[in-house]
Amino acid sequence: MSAVSGLFIIDVVVRPFGKIFEKMPLLMLFLLLLLYGYIAYLVFRSVQTDPS
């Protein structure tokens, strides 16, 4: 149930910006790189172990 509600919220939030991003594809690419870079940073940070 939470996945469905999350997808619905993303759809409602992102859809109005769709027309803007269609006109500026480089901006969309940059924002996606920032988003996925942040997610990768969180994943790699959580994988690190304490050597002590």
C-alpha atoms as a PDB file:
ATOM      1  CA  MET A   1       0.000   0.000   0.000  1.00  0.00           C
ATOM      2  CA  SER A   2       2.783   2.464   0.791  1.00  0.00           C
ATOM      3  CA  ALA A   3       4.456   1.888  -2.588  1.00  0.00           C
ATOM      4  CA  VAL A   4       1.226   2.720  -4.387  1.00  0.00           C
ATOM      5  CA  SER A   5       0.702   5.880  -2.363  1.00  0.00           C
ATOM      6  CA  GLY A   6       4.336   6.889  -2.935  1.00  0.00           C
ATOM      7  CA  LEU A   7       3.992   6.427  -6.692  1.00  0.00           C
ATOM      8  CA  PHE A   8       0.742   8.413  -6.646  1.00  0.00           C
ATOM      9  CA  ILE A   9       2.381  11.283  -4.758  1.00  0.00           C
ATOM     10  CA  ILE A  10       5.351  11.302  -7.133  1.00  0.00           C
ATOM     11  CA  ASP A  11       2.966  11.327 -10.102  1.00  0.00           C
ATOM     12  CA  VAL A  12       0.976  14.245  -8.680  1.00  0.00           C
ATOM     13  CA  VAL A  13       4.103  16.250  -7.814  1.00  0.00           C
ATOM     14  CA  VAL A  14       6.125  15.571 -10.979  1.00  0.00           C
ATOM     15  CA  ARG A  15       3.393  15.757 -13.623  1.00  0.00           C
ATOM     16  CA  PRO A  16       3.034  19.591 -13.605  1.00  0.00           C
ATOM     17  CA  PHE A  17       6.760  19.939 -14.254  1.00  0.00           C
ATOM     18  CA  GLY A  18       6.644  17.554 -17.225  1.00  0.00           C
ATOM     19  CA  LYS A  19       5.935  20.252 -19.794  1.00  0.00           C
ATOM     20  CA  ILE A  20       8.753  22.430 -18.470  1.00  0.00           C
ATOM     21  CA  PHE A  21      11.240  19.567 -18.522  1.00  0.00           C
ATOM     22  CA  GLU A  22      10.257  18.636 -22.091  1.00  0.00           C
ATOM     23  CA  LYS A  23      11.383  22.088 -23.182  1.00  0.00           C
ATOM     24  CA  MET A  24      14.660  21.942 -21.186  1.00  0.00           C
ATOM     25  CA  PRO A  25      16.029  18.368 -21.395  1.00  0.00           C
ATOM     26  CA  LEU A  26      19.506  19.320 -20.119  1.00  0.00           C
ATOM     27  CA  LEU A  27      17.980  20.715 -16.953  1.00  0.00           C
ATOM     28  CA  MET A  28      16.043  17.482 -16.468  1.00  0.00           C
ATOM     29  CA  LEU A  29      19.219  15.456 -16.976  1.00  0.00           C
ATOM     30  CA  PHE A  30      21.079  17.599 -14.436  1.00  0.00           C
ATOM     31  CA  LEU A  31      18.308  17.239 -11.851  1.00  0.00           C
ATOM     32  CA  LEU A  32      18.193  13.472 -12.355  1.00  0.00           C
ATOM     33  CA  LEU A  33      21.959  13.254 -11.946  1.00  0.00           C
ATOM     34  CA  LEU A  34      21.692  15.209  -8.693  1.00  0.00           C
ATOM     35  CA  LEU A  35      18.890  12.995  -7.423  1.00  0.00           C
ATOM     36  CA  TYR A  36      20.572   9.698  -8.291  1.00  0.00           C
ATOM     37  CA  GLY A  37      23.923  10.975  -7.068  1.00  0.00           C
ATOM     38  CA  TYR A  38      22.391  11.773  -3.697  1.00  0.00           C
ATOM     39  CA  ILE A  39      20.781   8.327  -3.536  1.00  0.00           C
ATOM     40  CA  ALA A  40      24.105   6.676  -4.433  1.00  0.00           C
ATOM     41  CA  TYR A  41      25.842   8.745  -1.748  1.00  0.00           C
ATOM     42  CA  LEU A  42      23.352   7.559   0.872  1.00  0.00           C
ATOM     43  CA  VAL A  43      23.748   3.939  -0.239  1.00  0.00           C
ATOM     44  CA  PHE A  44      27.548   4.023  -0.185  1.00  0.00           C
ATOM     45  CA  ARG A  45      27.580   5.824   3.152  1.00  0.00           C
ATOM     46  CA  SER A  46      25.310   3.177   4.688  1.00  0.00           C
ATOM     47  CA  VAL A  47      27.507   0.355   3.344  1.00  0.00           C
ATOM     48  CA  GLN A  48      30.692   1.666   4.959  1.00  0.00           C
ATOM     49  CA  THR A  49      31.752  -0.238   8.070  1.00  0.00           C
ATOM     50  CA  ASP A  50      33.622   1.055  11.079  1.00  0.00           C
ATOM     51  CA  PRO A  51      37.186  -0.431  11.050  1.00  0.00           C
ATOM     52  CA  SER A  52      37.510  -0.374  14.850  1.00  0.00           C
END
